[in-house]
Coordinates of N, CA, C and O in Angstrom, one line a residue:
M154 N 12.4 5.1 12.6 CA 12.3 5.4 11.4 C 11.5 4.5 10.4 O 11.6 3.2 10.5
T155 N 10.6 5.2 9.8 CA 9.6 4.4 8.9 C 9.1 5.2 7.6 O 9.1 6.4 8.0
A156 N 8.7 4.6 6.7 CA 8.2 5.2 5.4 C 6.7 5.6 5.7 O 6.0 6.5 5.1
A157 N 6.2 5.2 6.9 CA 4.8 5.5 7.3 C 4.7 6.8 7.7 O 5.7 7.4 8.1
P158 N 3.5 7.4 7.8 CA 3.3 8.8 8.2 C 4.1 9.0 9.5 O 3.8 8.3 10.4
V159 N 4.6 10.2 9.8 CA 5.4 10.5 11.0 C 4.4 10.3 12.1 O 4.9 10.2 13.2
E160 N 3.2 10.8 11.9 CA 2.2 10.5 13.1 C 2.1 9.3 13.6 O 2.1 9.1 14.8
L161 N 2.2 8.3 12.8 CA 2.1 6.9 13.3 C 3.3 6.6 13.9 O 3.5 5.9 14.9
A162 N 4.4 6.8 13.3 CA 5.9 6.7 13.8 C 5.9 7.2 15.3 O 6.5 6.6 16.2
E163 N 5.3 8.5 15.5 CA 5.6 9.0 16.9 C 4.6 8.5 17.9 O 5.2 8.3 18.9
K164 N 3.5 7.8 17.4 CA 2.7 7.2 18.3 C 3.4 5.8 18.7 O 3.2 5.5 20.0
I165 N 3.8 5.2 17.8 CA 4.5 3.8 18.1 C 6.0 4.0 19.1 O 6.1 3.4 19.9
A166 N 6.5 5.2 18.7 CA 7.7 5.7 19.6 C 7.3 5.8 20.8 O 8.0 5.3 21.9
E167 N 6.2 6.6 21.2 CA 5.7 6.9 22.3 C 5.3 5.7 23.3 O 5.6 5.5 24.3
D168 N 4.5 4.7 22.6 CA 4.1 3.5 23.1 C 5.2 2.6 23.5 O 5.4 1.9 24.4
L169 N 6.6 2.7 22.8 CA 7.8 2.2 23.4 C 8.6 2.6 24.3 O 9.7 2.2 24.5
G170 N 8.3 4.0 24.4 CA 9.1 4.8 25.3 C 10.3 5.4 24.7 O 11.3 5.8 25.4
A171 N 10.3 5.4 23.5 CA 11.4 6.2 22.7 C 11.4 7.3 22.8 O 10.2 8.0 23.1
T172 N 12.4 8.2 22.4 CA 12.4 9.7 22.5 C 11.9 10.5 21.3 O 11.8 11.6 21.3
G173 N 11.7 9.8 20.2 CA 11.3 10.5 19.1 C 11.2 9.6 17.8 O 11.4 8.2 18.0
A174 N 11.0 9.9 16.8 CA 10.5 9.1 15.5 C 10.9 10.0 14.3 O 10.4 11.2 14.3
L175 N 11.1 9.3 13.3 CA 11.1 9.9 11.9 C 10.0 8.8 10.9 O 10.0 8.1 11.2
G176 N 9.4 10.0 10.0 CA 8.6 9.2 9.2 C 8.2 10.2 8.1 O 8.5 11.3 8.2
T177 N 7.4 9.7 7.2 CA 7.1 10.5 5.9 C 6.3 11.6 6.4 O 5.4 11.3 7.2
I178 N 6.4 12.7 6.1 CA 5.5 13.8 6.2 C 4.3 14.0 5.2 O 4.8 14.1 3.9
V179 N 3.1 13.8 5.7 CA 2.1 13.9 4.8 C 1.3 15.3 5.1 O 1.2 15.6 6.2
G180 N 0.7 15.8 4.0 CA -0.2 17.0 4.1 C -1.2 16.9 5.2 O -1.7 15.9 5.4
N181 N -1.6 18.0 5.8 CA -2.5 17.9 6.8 C -3.4 19.4 6.8 O -2.9 20.4 6.6
K182 N -4.7 19.0 6.8 CA -5.6 20.2 6.6 C -6.8 20.0 7.7 O -7.4 19.0 7.7
D183 N -6.7 20.9 8.6 CA -7.8 20.9 9.6 C -7.7 19.6 10.4 O -8.9 19.1 10.8
G184 N -6.4 19.0 10.7 CA -6.3 17.9 11.3 C -6.6 16.5 10.7 O -6.6 15.5 11.2
V185 N -6.7 16.6 9.4 CA -6.9 15.5 8.6 C -5.8 15.4 7.6 O -5.6 16.4 6.8
L186 N -5.2 14.3 7.2 CA -4.3 13.9 6.6 C -4.7 14.1 5.1 O -5.7 13.4 4.8
T187 N -4.1 14.8 4.3 CA -4.6 14.8 2.8 C -4.1 13.7 1.9 O -4.6 13.6 0.8
G188 N -3.1 13.2 2.3 CA -2.4 12.1 1.4 C -1.3 12.8 0.5 O -0.6 11.9 -0.1
E189 N -1.2 13.9 0.5 CA -0.1 14.5 -0.4 C 1.2 14.6 0.5 O 1.1 15.0 1.6
L190 N 2.1 14.1 -0.1 CA 3.4 14.2 0.5 C 4.2 15.6 0.6 O 4.1 16.3 -0.4
V191 N 4.8 16.0 1.7 CA 5.4 17.3 1.8 C 6.9 16.6 1.8 O 7.3 16.0 2.8
G192 N 7.4 17.0 0.6 CA 8.8 16.3 0.5 C 8.7 15.0 -0.2 O 7.8 14.7 -0.4
E193 N 9.8 14.3 0.3 CA 9.9 12.8 -0.4 C 9.5 11.9 0.8 O 9.6 12.1 1.9
A194 N 9.1 10.8 0.3 CA 8.9 9.6 1.2 C 9.9 9.3 2.0 O 11.0 9.2 1.4
L195 N 10.0 8.9 3.0 CA 11.0 8.4 4.0 C 11.2 6.9 3.4 O 10.9 6.1 4.4
H196 N 11.9 6.7 2.5 CA 12.1 5.3 1.8 C 13.3 5.2 1.1 O 13.8 6.1 0.5
G197 N 13.9 3.8 1.2 CA 15.0 3.7 0.2 C 16.3 4.8 0.6 O 16.7 4.8 1.9
K198 N 16.7 5.4 -0.2 CA 18.0 6.2 0.1 C 17.7 7.3 0.8 O 18.4 8.0 1.5
A199 N 16.5 7.7 0.8 CA 16.0 9.0 1.8 C 16.1 8.5 3.4 O 16.3 9.4 4.0
K200 N 16.0 7.2 3.6 CA 16.3 6.9 5.1 C 17.6 7.0 5.3 O 18.1 7.4 6.3
R201 N 18.6 6.5 4.4 CA 20.0 6.7 4.6 C 20.4 8.2 4.9 O 21.1 8.4 5.8
R202 N 19.9 9.1 4.0 CA 20.2 10.4 4.2 C 19.6 11.0 5.5 O 20.3 11.9 6.4
A203 N 18.4 10.7 5.9 CA 17.8 10.9 7.3 C 18.5 10.5 8.4 O 18.8 11.2 9.4
I204 N 19.0 9.3 8.5 CA 19.8 8.9 9.5 C 21.1 9.5 9.8 O 21.8 9.8 10.8
K205 N 21.8 9.9 8.3 CA 23.1 10.6 8.4 C 22.9 11.9 9.0 O 23.8 12.1 9.7
K206 N 21.8 12.4 8.5 CA 21.4 13.8 9.2 C 21.3 13.9 10.6 O 21.9 14.8 11.2
L207 N 20.7 13.0 11.0 CA 20.2 12.8 12.6 C 21.5 12.6 13.3 O 21.6 13.3 14.2
A208 N 22.3 11.6 12.7 CA 23.6 11.2 13.5 C 24.7 12.6 13.6 O 25.1 12.7 14.6
T209 N 24.5 13.2 12.5 CA 25.4 14.4 12.6 C 24.9 15.5 13.5 O 25.6 16.0 14.3
E210 N 23.6 15.7 13.6 CA 22.9 16.8 14.6 C 23.0 16.3 15.9 O 23.2 17.3 16.8
R211 N 23.1 14.9 16.0 CA 23.1 14.6 17.5 C 24.4 13.9 17.9 O 24.6 13.2 19.1
N212 N 25.4 14.1 17.1 CA 26.7 13.6 17.2 C 26.7 12.2 17.7 O 27.4 11.7 18.6
L213 N 26.0 11.3 16.9 CA 25.9 9.9 17.1 C 26.8 9.1 16.1 O 27.1 9.5 15.2
S214 N 27.3 8.0 16.6 CA 28.1 7.0 15.8 C 27.3 6.1 15.0 O 26.6 5.4 15.8
L215 N 27.4 6.1 13.7 CA 26.4 5.2 12.9 C 27.1 4.0 13.1 O 26.3 2.9 13.0
K216 N 28.3 3.8 13.3 CA 29.2 2.5 13.5 C 28.6 2.0 14.7 O 28.7 0.5 14.6
K217 N 28.2 2.5 15.6 CA 27.8 1.9 16.9 C 26.1 1.7 16.9 O 25.6 1.2 17.7
S218 N 25.6 2.4 15.8 CA 24.0 2.3 15.6 C 23.4 1.0 15.2 O 24.1 0.2 14.6
W219 N 22.4 0.7 15.4 CA 21.6 -0.5 14.9 C 20.4 -0.2 14.2 O 19.9 0.9 14.2
A220 N 20.1 -1.1 13.2 CA 18.8 -0.7 12.2 C 18.4 -1.9 12.0 O 19.0 -3.2 11.9
Y221 N 16.9 -2.3 12.0 CA 16.3 -3.4 11.7 C 15.4 -3.3 10.5 O 14.8 -2.2 10.4
S222 N 15.2 -4.2 9.9 CA 14.4 -4.2 8.5 C 14.0 -5.5 8.1 O 14.5 -6.5 8.3
D223 N 12.9 -5.6 7.4 CA 12.4 -6.9 6.6 C 12.3 -6.6 5.1 O 11.9 -7.4 4.4
S224 N 13.0 -5.5 4.6 CA 12.9 -5.2 3.1 C 14.1 -4.8 2.6 O 14.9 -4.0 3.1
V225 N 14.4 -5.3 1.3 CA 15.5 -4.9 0.7 C 15.5 -3.4 0.3 O 16.5 -2.6 0.0
N226 N 14.3 -2.6 0.3 CA 14.3 -1.4 0.0 C 15.0 -0.4 1.2 O 15.4 0.6 1.1
D227 N 15.3 -1.2 2.5 CA 16.0 -0.4 3.3 C 17.5 -0.7 3.3 O 18.3 -0.5 4.4
L228 N 18.1 -1.5 2.3 CA 19.3 -1.9 2.2 C 20.4 -0.4 2.4 O 21.4 -0.4 3.0
P229 N 19.9 0.6 1.7 CA 20.6 1.9 1.9 C 20.9 2.2 3.4 O 21.9 2.6 4.0
M230 N 19.8 2.3 4.3 CA 19.8 2.5 5.7 C 20.6 1.4 6.6 O 21.6 1.6 7.2
L231 N 20.5 0.0 6.1 CA 21.2 -1.0 6.7 C 22.6 -0.8 6.7 O 23.6 -1.1 7.3
S232 N 23.0 -0.5 5.4 CA 24.5 -0.4 5.0 C 25.0 0.8 5.8 O 26.4 1.0 5.6
A233 N 24.3 1.8 6.0 CA 25.0 2.8 6.8 C 25.1 2.6 8.3 O 25.9 3.5 8.9
V234 N 24.7 1.6 8.9 CA 25.1 1.4 10.3 C 25.9 0.3 10.6 O 26.3 -0.7 9.8
G235 N 26.4 0.2 11.8 CA 27.4 -0.8 12.1 C 26.7 -2.3 12.6 O 27.5 -3.2 12.4
N236 N 25.5 -2.2 12.9 CA 25.0 -3.3 13.3 C 23.4 -3.4 12.5 O 22.4 -2.9 13.0
A237 N 23.4 -4.0 11.4 CA 22.0 -4.4 10.6 C 21.6 -5.5 10.8 O 22.4 -6.5 10.9
V238 N 20.4 -5.6 11.1 CA 19.7 -6.9 11.3 C 18.3 -7.0 10.4 O 17.6 -6.1 10.2
A239 N 18.6 -8.1 9.5 CA 17.3 -8.4 8.7 C 16.4 -9.3 9.6 O 16.7 -10.3 10.0
V240 N 15.1 -8.8 9.6 CA 14.1 -9.5 10.3 C 13.1 -10.0 9.4 O 12.4 -9.3 8.8
N241 N 13.1 -11.3 9.2 CA 12.1 -12.0 8.3 C 12.1 -11.4 6.9 O 11.1 -10.8 6.5
P242 N 13.3 -11.4 6.3 CA 13.5 -10.5 5.1 C 12.8 -11.0 4.0 O 12.6 -12.1 3.8
D243 N 12.5 -10.1 3.1 CA 11.9 -10.5 1.8 C 12.9 -10.8 0.7 O 14.1 -10.8 0.9

């Protein structure tokens, strides 16, 4: 999960062997990102809402889940999981 465009998140997930990724959705016209957001950026409280939705859809335990971040902006996400890790935090 990242605030970066979902296309970047999906490529990183693929490289890591992960099964999927969530990211900010950016407008796309003829294969070129327009820079316009579709919905809200996956940032701050939006990340918390997204992981809660995903956990519900997939019957995942957030208490058993892990989240990593380097930013206080991810505090809502970190506080939603049972295993929060700050990596070189700001």
